[in-house]
CSV table of C-alpha atoms in Angstrom, one decimal:
chain,number,residue,atom,x,y,z
I,1,MET,CA,44.1,53.1,-88.4
I,2,PRO,CA,41.5,53.1,-85.6
I,3,THR,CA,42.8,52.4,-82.0
I,4,ALA,CA,41.1,50.6,-79.2
I,5,ILE,CA,38.9,52.6,-76.8
I,6,GLU,CA,40.5,52.8,-73.4
I,7,GLU,CA,39.0,50.5,-70.7
I,8,TYR,CA,38.0,51.9,-67.4
I,9,GLY,CA,39.6,50.1,-64.4
I,10,GLN,CA,39.3,46.4,-63.8
I,11,ARG,CA,36.3,44.2,-64.3
I,12,GLY,CA,34.1,44.5,-61.2
I,13,GLN,CA,35.9,47.6,-59.8
I,14,PRO,CA,33.5,50.1,-58.3
I,15,LEU,CA,32.8,52.9,-60.7
I,16,GLU,CA,33.5,56.5,-59.7
I,17,LEU,CA,31.4,58.7,-61.9
I,18,ASP,CA,33.4,61.9,-61.4
I,19,ASP,CA,36.6,60.1,-62.4
I,20,LEU,CA,34.9,58.5,-65.5
I,21,VAL,CA,33.4,61.8,-66.7
I,22,GLY,CA,36.4,63.8,-65.7
I,23,GLY,CA,38.6,61.8,-68.0
I,24,GLU,CA,37.0,63.8,-70.9
I,25,ARG,CA,37.4,60.8,-73.2
I,26,PRO,CA,35.4,57.7,-74.0
I,27,ARG,CA,35.9,54.6,-71.8
I,28,VAL,CA,34.7,51.0,-72.1
I,29,ILE,CA,33.4,49.6,-68.8
I,30,ARG,CA,33.4,45.8,-69.0
I,31,GLY,CA,30.8,43.9,-67.0
I,32,LEU,CA,29.1,47.1,-65.7
I,33,CYS,CA,25.6,45.5,-65.9
I,34,ARG,CA,26.5,41.8,-66.1
I,35,ASP,CA,24.2,41.1,-63.1
I,36,TRP,CA,21.1,42.5,-64.7
I,37,PRO,CA,18.4,39.8,-65.2
I,38,LEU,CA,17.9,40.9,-68.8
I,39,VAL,CA,21.6,40.3,-69.6
I,40,GLY,CA,21.3,36.8,-68.0
I,41,TRP,CA,18.4,36.0,-70.3
I,42,ALA,CA,20.3,37.3,-73.4
I,43,ARG,CA,23.2,34.9,-72.5
I,44,GLN,CA,20.7,32.0,-72.4
I,45,SER,CA,19.1,32.6,-75.7
I,46,ASP,CA,17.3,35.2,-77.9
I,47,THR,CA,14.0,33.5,-77.0
I,48,ALA,CA,14.7,33.8,-73.2
I,49,PHE,CA,15.6,37.5,-73.7
I,50,ALA,CA,12.5,38.3,-75.8
I,51,GLN,CA,10.2,36.4,-73.4
I,52,GLY,CA,11.6,38.2,-70.3
I,53,LEU,CA,11.4,41.6,-71.9
I,54,ALA,CA,7.9,41.1,-73.3
I,55,ALA,CA,6.6,40.2,-69.8
I,56,TRP,CA,7.1,43.8,-68.8
I,57,ASP,CA,5.6,45.3,-71.9
I,58,ASN,CA,2.5,47.4,-71.1
I,59,GLY,CA,1.5,47.8,-74.8
I,60,SER,CA,2.5,51.4,-75.2
I,61,ASP,CA,3.6,52.4,-78.7
I,62,VAL,CA,7.3,53.0,-79.4
I,63,ASP,CA,9.1,54.2,-82.5
I,64,ALA,CA,10.4,51.6,-84.9
I,65,LEU,CA,12.2,51.9,-88.2
I,66,LEU,CA,11.9,49.3,-91.0
I,67,MET,CA,14.4,49.3,-93.9
I,68,ALA,CA,14.3,47.3,-97.1
I,69,PRO,CA,17.0,44.6,-97.4
I,70,ALA,CA,18.8,46.5,-100.1
I,71,GLU,CA,19.7,49.2,-97.6
I,72,GLY,CA,22.0,46.8,-95.8
I,73,GLY,CA,20.7,48.0,-92.4
I,74,VAL,CA,22.4,51.4,-92.7
I,75,VAL,CA,20.1,54.2,-91.5
I,76,GLY,CA,20.2,57.1,-93.9
I,77,TYR,CA,18.6,59.1,-96.7
I,78,ASN,CA,16.8,57.9,-99.8
I,79,SER,CA,18.3,58.1,-103.2
I,80,ALA,CA,16.6,61.5,-104.0
I,81,PHE,CA,17.8,63.0,-100.7
I,82,ASP,CA,14.3,64.3,-100.0
I,83,GLY,CA,13.4,61.7,-97.4
I,84,PHE,CA,14.8,58.8,-95.4
I,85,ASN,CA,15.5,55.2,-96.3
I,86,TYR,CA,13.1,53.6,-93.8
I,87,GLN,CA,9.4,53.4,-92.9
I,88,HIS,CA,8.5,54.7,-89.5
I,89,HIS,CA,6.0,52.8,-87.4
I,90,ARG,CA,4.4,53.1,-83.9
I,91,VAL,CA,4.1,49.6,-82.4
I,92,SER,CA,4.6,47.9,-79.1
I,93,VAL,CA,7.8,46.4,-77.8
I,94,THR,CA,6.3,42.9,-78.1
I,95,GLN,CA,5.4,43.5,-81.8
I,96,VAL,CA,9.0,44.6,-82.5
I,97,LEU,CA,10.3,41.4,-80.8
I,98,GLN,CA,7.9,39.3,-82.9
I,99,ARG,CA,8.9,41.0,-86.1
I,100,LEU,CA,12.6,40.5,-85.2
I,101,ALA,CA,12.0,36.8,-84.7
I,102,ALA,CA,10.3,36.5,-88.1
I,103,CYS,CA,13.2,38.4,-89.7
I,104,SER,CA,15.8,36.1,-88.2
I,105,ARG,CA,14.3,33.3,-90.3
I,106,LEU,CA,14.7,35.1,-93.6
I,107,PRO,CA,17.9,34.8,-95.8
I,108,ASP,CA,17.9,38.5,-96.6
I,109,PRO,CA,15.9,40.3,-93.8
I,110,PRO,CA,14.9,43.9,-93.7
I,111,GLY,CA,16.6,46.2,-91.2
I,112,LEU,CA,14.5,46.8,-88.1
I,113,ALA,CA,15.2,49.0,-85.1
I,114,LEU,CA,13.3,50.2,-82.1
I,115,GLN,CA,14.8,53.5,-81.2
I,116,SER,CA,15.0,55.6,-78.0
I,117,ALA,CA,12.0,54.2,-76.1
I,118,LEU,CA,11.6,55.7,-72.7
I,119,ILE,CA,11.6,52.6,-70.5
I,120,ALA,CA,9.4,54.1,-67.8
I,121,GLU,CA,6.6,54.5,-70.3
I,122,CYS,CA,6.7,51.1,-72.0
I,123,LEU,CA,8.4,48.6,-69.7
I,124,PRO,CA,7.8,50.0,-66.1
I,125,GLY,CA,8.7,46.6,-64.5
I,126,PHE,CA,12.2,46.8,-65.9
I,127,LEU,CA,13.2,49.7,-63.6
I,128,GLU,CA,12.8,47.7,-60.4
I,129,HIS,CA,15.5,45.2,-61.3
I,130,HIS,CA,17.8,47.2,-63.5
I,131,ALA,CA,19.6,50.3,-62.4
I,132,LEU,CA,23.0,52.1,-62.3
I,133,ALA,CA,23.3,53.1,-58.6
I,134,PHE,CA,25.9,55.8,-59.3
I,135,LEU,CA,23.5,57.8,-61.6
I,136,ASP,CA,20.9,60.2,-60.4
I,137,PRO,CA,17.5,58.3,-60.4
I,138,GLN,CA,16.0,61.2,-62.4
I,139,ILE,CA,18.2,60.2,-65.4
I,140,GLN,CA,15.7,57.9,-67.2
I,141,PRO,CA,17.0,55.0,-69.3
I,142,ARG,CA,16.0,54.4,-72.9
I,143,LEU,CA,15.8,51.2,-74.9
I,144,TRP,CA,17.2,50.4,-78.3
I,145,ILE,CA,16.5,47.0,-80.0
I,146,GLY,CA,17.1,45.8,-83.6
I,147,ASN,CA,18.8,43.4,-85.9
I,148,ARG,CA,21.9,44.1,-87.9
I,149,VAL,CA,21.4,47.9,-88.2
I,150,THR,CA,24.1,50.6,-88.4
I,151,THR,CA,23.6,54.2,-87.2
I,152,PRO,CA,26.2,56.4,-88.9
I,153,ALA,CA,28.4,58.7,-87.0
I,154,HIS,CA,26.4,61.4,-85.1
I,155,PHE,CA,26.8,63.2,-81.8
I,156,ASP,CA,24.6,64.0,-78.8
I,157,GLU,CA,25.0,67.1,-76.6
I,158,TYR,CA,24.6,64.8,-73.6
I,159,ALA,CA,27.0,62.6,-71.6
I,160,ASN,CA,26.0,59.0,-72.4
I,161,ILE,CA,26.4,55.7,-70.8
I,162,ALA,CA,25.3,52.9,-73.1
I,163,CYS,CA,24.9,49.4,-71.8
I,164,VAL,CA,24.7,46.4,-74.2
I,165,VAL,CA,22.1,44.0,-72.8
I,166,GLY,CA,21.7,41.6,-75.8
I,167,GLY,CA,23.7,40.7,-78.9
I,168,SER,CA,26.9,42.7,-79.6
I,169,ARG,CA,27.7,46.2,-80.9
I,170,ARG,CA,30.7,47.8,-82.4
I,171,PHE,CA,31.3,51.4,-81.5
I,172,THR,CA,33.5,53.6,-83.6
I,173,LEU,CA,34.1,57.0,-82.0
I,174,PHE,CA,35.7,60.2,-83.3
I,175,PRO,CA,36.7,63.4,-81.4
I,176,THR,CA,34.6,66.4,-82.1
I,177,ASP,CA,37.3,68.0,-84.2
I,178,GLN,CA,36.8,65.4,-86.9
I,179,VAL,CA,33.6,67.1,-88.0
I,180,HIS,CA,35.5,68.4,-91.0
I,181,ASN,CA,36.4,64.9,-92.1
I,182,LEU,CA,33.1,63.1,-91.5
I,183,TYR,CA,30.9,65.0,-94.1
I,184,ILE,CA,28.0,65.6,-91.8
I,185,GLY,CA,24.6,65.9,-93.4
I,186,PRO,CA,21.9,68.6,-92.8
I,187,LEU,CA,21.5,69.7,-89.3
I,188,ASP,CA,17.7,70.1,-89.6
I,189,PHE,CA,16.9,67.2,-91.8
I,190,ALA,CA,18.4,64.0,-90.3
I,191,PRO,CA,17.1,60.4,-90.3
I,192,THR,CA,18.0,59.8,-86.6
I,193,GLY,CA,17.1,63.3,-85.2
I,194,ALA,CA,20.8,64.1,-84.9
I,195,ALA,CA,22.8,65.0,-88.0
I,196,ILE,CA,24.7,62.0,-89.3
I,197,SER,CA,27.8,61.4,-91.4
I,198,MET,CA,27.1,60.9,-95.1
I,199,ALA,CA,30.3,58.9,-95.5
I,200,ARG,CA,30.1,55.2,-94.9
I,201,LEU,CA,33.0,53.7,-92.9
I,202,ASP,CA,32.9,50.6,-95.0
I,203,GLN,CA,33.3,52.6,-98.3
I,204,VAL,CA,36.5,54.5,-97.6
I,205,ASP,CA,37.3,54.9,-101.3
I,206,ASP,CA,34.1,56.8,-102.1
I,207,PRO,CA,35.5,59.8,-104.1
I,208,ARG,CA,32.8,62.1,-102.7
I,209,PHE,CA,34.4,61.9,-99.2
I,210,PRO,CA,38.2,62.0,-99.7
I,211,ARG,CA,38.9,63.1,-96.1
I,212,LEU,CA,37.2,60.1,-94.5
I,213,ARG,CA,40.6,58.2,-94.4
I,214,ASP,CA,41.9,61.1,-92.3
I,215,ALA,CA,39.0,60.7,-89.9
I,216,LEU,CA,39.7,57.0,-89.5
I,217,THR,CA,43.3,57.7,-88.3
I,218,HIS,CA,41.6,59.4,-85.3
I,219,ALA,CA,38.9,56.7,-84.7
I,220,GLN,CA,38.6,54.7,-81.5
I,221,VAL,CA,36.8,51.3,-81.7
I,222,ALA,CA,35.4,48.8,-79.2
I,223,GLU,CA,33.2,45.8,-79.5
I,224,LEU,CA,30.8,45.3,-76.6
I,225,GLN,CA,29.1,42.1,-75.4
I,226,PRO,CA,26.1,41.7,-73.1
I,227,GLY,CA,26.9,43.3,-69.7
I,228,ASP,CA,29.5,45.7,-71.1
I,229,ALA,CA,29.0,49.5,-71.3
I,230,ILE,CA,30.6,52.5,-72.8
I,231,TYR,CA,30.9,56.1,-71.7
I,232,ILE,CA,30.6,58.6,-74.6
I,233,PRO,CA,31.4,62.2,-73.7
I,234,PRO,CA,29.2,65.0,-75.0
I,235,LEU,CA,29.8,65.9,-78.7
I,236,TRP,CA,31.9,62.9,-79.6
I,237,TRP,CA,30.9,61.4,-82.9
I,238,HIS,CA,29.8,57.7,-82.6
I,239,HIS,CA,29.1,55.2,-85.3
I,240,VAL,CA,27.2,52.2,-83.9
I,241,GLU,CA,26.9,48.8,-85.6
I,242,SER,CA,24.6,46.1,-84.3
I,243,LEU,CA,26.2,42.7,-85.2
I,244,GLN,CA,23.6,40.0,-84.4
I,245,PRO,CA,20.0,39.1,-85.5
I,246,LEU,CA,18.9,40.4,-82.1
I,247,ASN,CA,20.7,43.3,-80.3
I,248,ALA,CA,19.6,45.4,-77.4
I,249,LEU,CA,21.0,48.4,-75.6
I,250,VAL,CA,19.9,50.6,-72.7
I,251,ASN,CA,21.4,54.1,-72.4
I,252,TYR,CA,21.4,57.0,-70.0
I,253,TRP,CA,21.8,60.7,-71.2
I,254,TRP,CA,22.5,63.7,-69.0
I,255,ILE,CA,24.0,67.1,-69.2
I,256,PRO,CA,27.3,67.4,-67.1
I,257,GLY,CA,28.0,70.7,-65.5
I,258,SER,CA,25.4,73.4,-65.2
I,259,GLY,CA,23.9,76.0,-67.5
I,260,ARG,CA,22.0,75.4,-70.6
I,261,GLY,CA,20.1,77.5,-73.2
I,262,ARG,CA,19.1,78.1,-76.8
I,263,ALA,CA,20.2,80.4,-79.5
I,264,MET,CA,18.7,83.9,-79.9
I,265,PRO,CA,17.7,85.9,-82.9
I,266,THR,CA,20.4,88.6,-83.3
I,267,ALA,CA,24.2,88.6,-83.2
I,268,LEU,CA,24.3,90.4,-79.9
I,269,ASP,CA,21.6,88.2,-78.5
I,270,GLY,CA,23.6,85.2,-79.8
I,271,LEU,CA,26.7,86.3,-77.9
I,272,LEU,CA,24.7,86.7,-74.7
I,273,HIS,CA,23.1,83.4,-75.2
I,274,ALA,CA,26.5,81.8,-75.9
I,275,ILE,CA,27.6,82.9,-72.5
I,276,LEU,CA,24.5,81.5,-71.0
I,277,SER,CA,24.8,78.2,-72.9
I,278,PHE,CA,28.5,77.5,-72.9
I,279,LYS,CA,30.3,79.5,-70.1
I,280,SER,CA,29.4,77.1,-67.3
I,281,LEU,CA,30.0,73.9,-69.2
I,282,ASP,CA,33.1,71.8,-68.4
I,283,PRO,CA,36.2,72.9,-70.2
I,284,ALA,CA,36.2,69.9,-72.5
I,285,ASP,CA,32.6,70.5,-73.5
I,286,ARG,CA,33.3,74.2,-74.2
I,287,ALA,CA,36.2,73.2,-76.4
I,288,ALA,CA,34.0,70.8,-78.3
I,289,TRP,CA,31.4,73.4,-78.9
I,290,ARG,CA,34.1,75.9,-80.0
I,291,THR,CA,35.1,73.3,-82.7
I,292,LEU,CA,31.5,73.0,-84.0
I,293,LEU,CA,31.0,76.8,-84.0
I,294,GLU,CA,34.3,77.2,-86.0
I,295,HIS,CA,33.1,74.6,-88.5
I,296,TYR,CA,29.5,75.8,-89.0
I,297,VAL,CA,29.7,79.5,-88.3
I,298,PHE,CA,33.2,81.0,-88.4
I,299,GLY,CA,35.1,78.8,-90.8
I,300,GLU,CA,35.9,79.9,-94.4
I,301,GLU,CA,35.0,76.6,-96.0
I,302,ASP,CA,31.3,75.9,-96.8
I,303,PRO,CA,30.3,73.1,-94.4
I,304,ALA,CA,27.5,72.0,-96.7
I,305,ALA,CA,29.4,71.8,-100.0
I,306,HIS,CA,28.9,68.0,-100.1
I,307,ILE,CA,25.1,68.2,-99.5
I,308,PRO,CA,22.8,68.7,-102.5
I,309,ALA,CA,21.8,72.3,-102.8
I,310,SER,CA,18.1,71.5,-102.5
I,311,ALA,CA,18.7,69.7,-99.2
I,312,ARG,CA,21.0,72.1,-97.3
I,313,GLY,CA,18.2,73.5,-95.1
I,314,VAL,CA,19.6,75.9,-92.5
I,315,LEU,CA,23.1,75.4,-93.9
I,316,GLY,CA,22.1,77.0,-97.2
I,317,PRO,CA,22.2,80.8,-98.1
I,318,LEU,CA,20.6,82.9,-95.4
I,319,THR,CA,17.7,84.1,-97.4
I,320,PRO,CA,14.8,86.1,-95.7
I,321,ALA,CA,12.7,83.0,-95.8
I,322,ARG,CA,15.4,80.8,-94.2
I,323,ALA,CA,16.0,83.5,-91.6
I,324,GLU,CA,12.3,83.3,-90.6
I,325,GLN,CA,12.6,79.5,-90.5
I,326,LEU,CA,15.5,79.7,-88.2
I,327,LYS,CA,13.7,82.2,-85.9
I,328,GLU,CA,10.7,79.9,-85.7
I,329,MET,CA,13.0,77.0,-84.8
I,330,ILE,CA,14.7,79.1,-82.1
I,331,ARG,CA,11.3,80.3,-80.7
I,332,ARG,CA,10.4,76.6,-80.1
I,333,TYR,CA,13.6,76.1,-78.1
I,334,LEU,CA,13.4,79.2,-75.9
């Protein structure tokens, strides 16, 4: 069964970033942003929160996803596995808040989520009154708002501090080595930009994903309220459930350590590039990437066996056409 995520220090204790990151494991930080004005408004009411946030909106478009009620708010693929289960819209923050208010009055609302909006571009006034002093100011925060939406387990290559500023969210985290048990979908065709687990945590008896129960024995879980935060190390899988009709989160991503790069087109070039990309990373991050390379590149088992053959993308047989596709993707990253 899942265990509770470790909590960092005592509420109100000064945060030492090196200690937090050096722990190489997720940590819950209670009350980290409890003094932010936005958190205070969220504690008053959803209306106070929405009005305060909308006052900073400069009208710039952000990305929003809209899912039919039948999807249960879970971001994923459509039934044919040739697309996703949502409509994508470009709208303002205020329009998202207005739609969420309308959805809250429906008995069976659609799922709605504003995702990864760079706050400096859409809510510039927010930055003056909301900051994490221990982070480099060049690390720009992003905003996530929605109703009862679930993002299945996925990972980021960045260190992540996520601050709940409205509603509540449940985080279920898995170590990187659980990639084998989470049935990850295509790497280059993902509804969230990052590859996601195709197994639903609320459907552990699904016969397509028999190892999901094994993954859950390694899971760590925490529920966060407004003002609370969580540190998620790079490459840790995280499944995030928003639990209220209005939920909001502000997160910060950065690359710990130094050295970064992209893959190159031949095996020898790949080895050289691996040295460039991974050698200077922190030991825990190198170990996590080793796990992923073993799973996707060096392992004997087909990592895409659970994905329909027509949707395996770069995980399918390395045909000449697919090799050219990979090379073009790599050129864009270099």
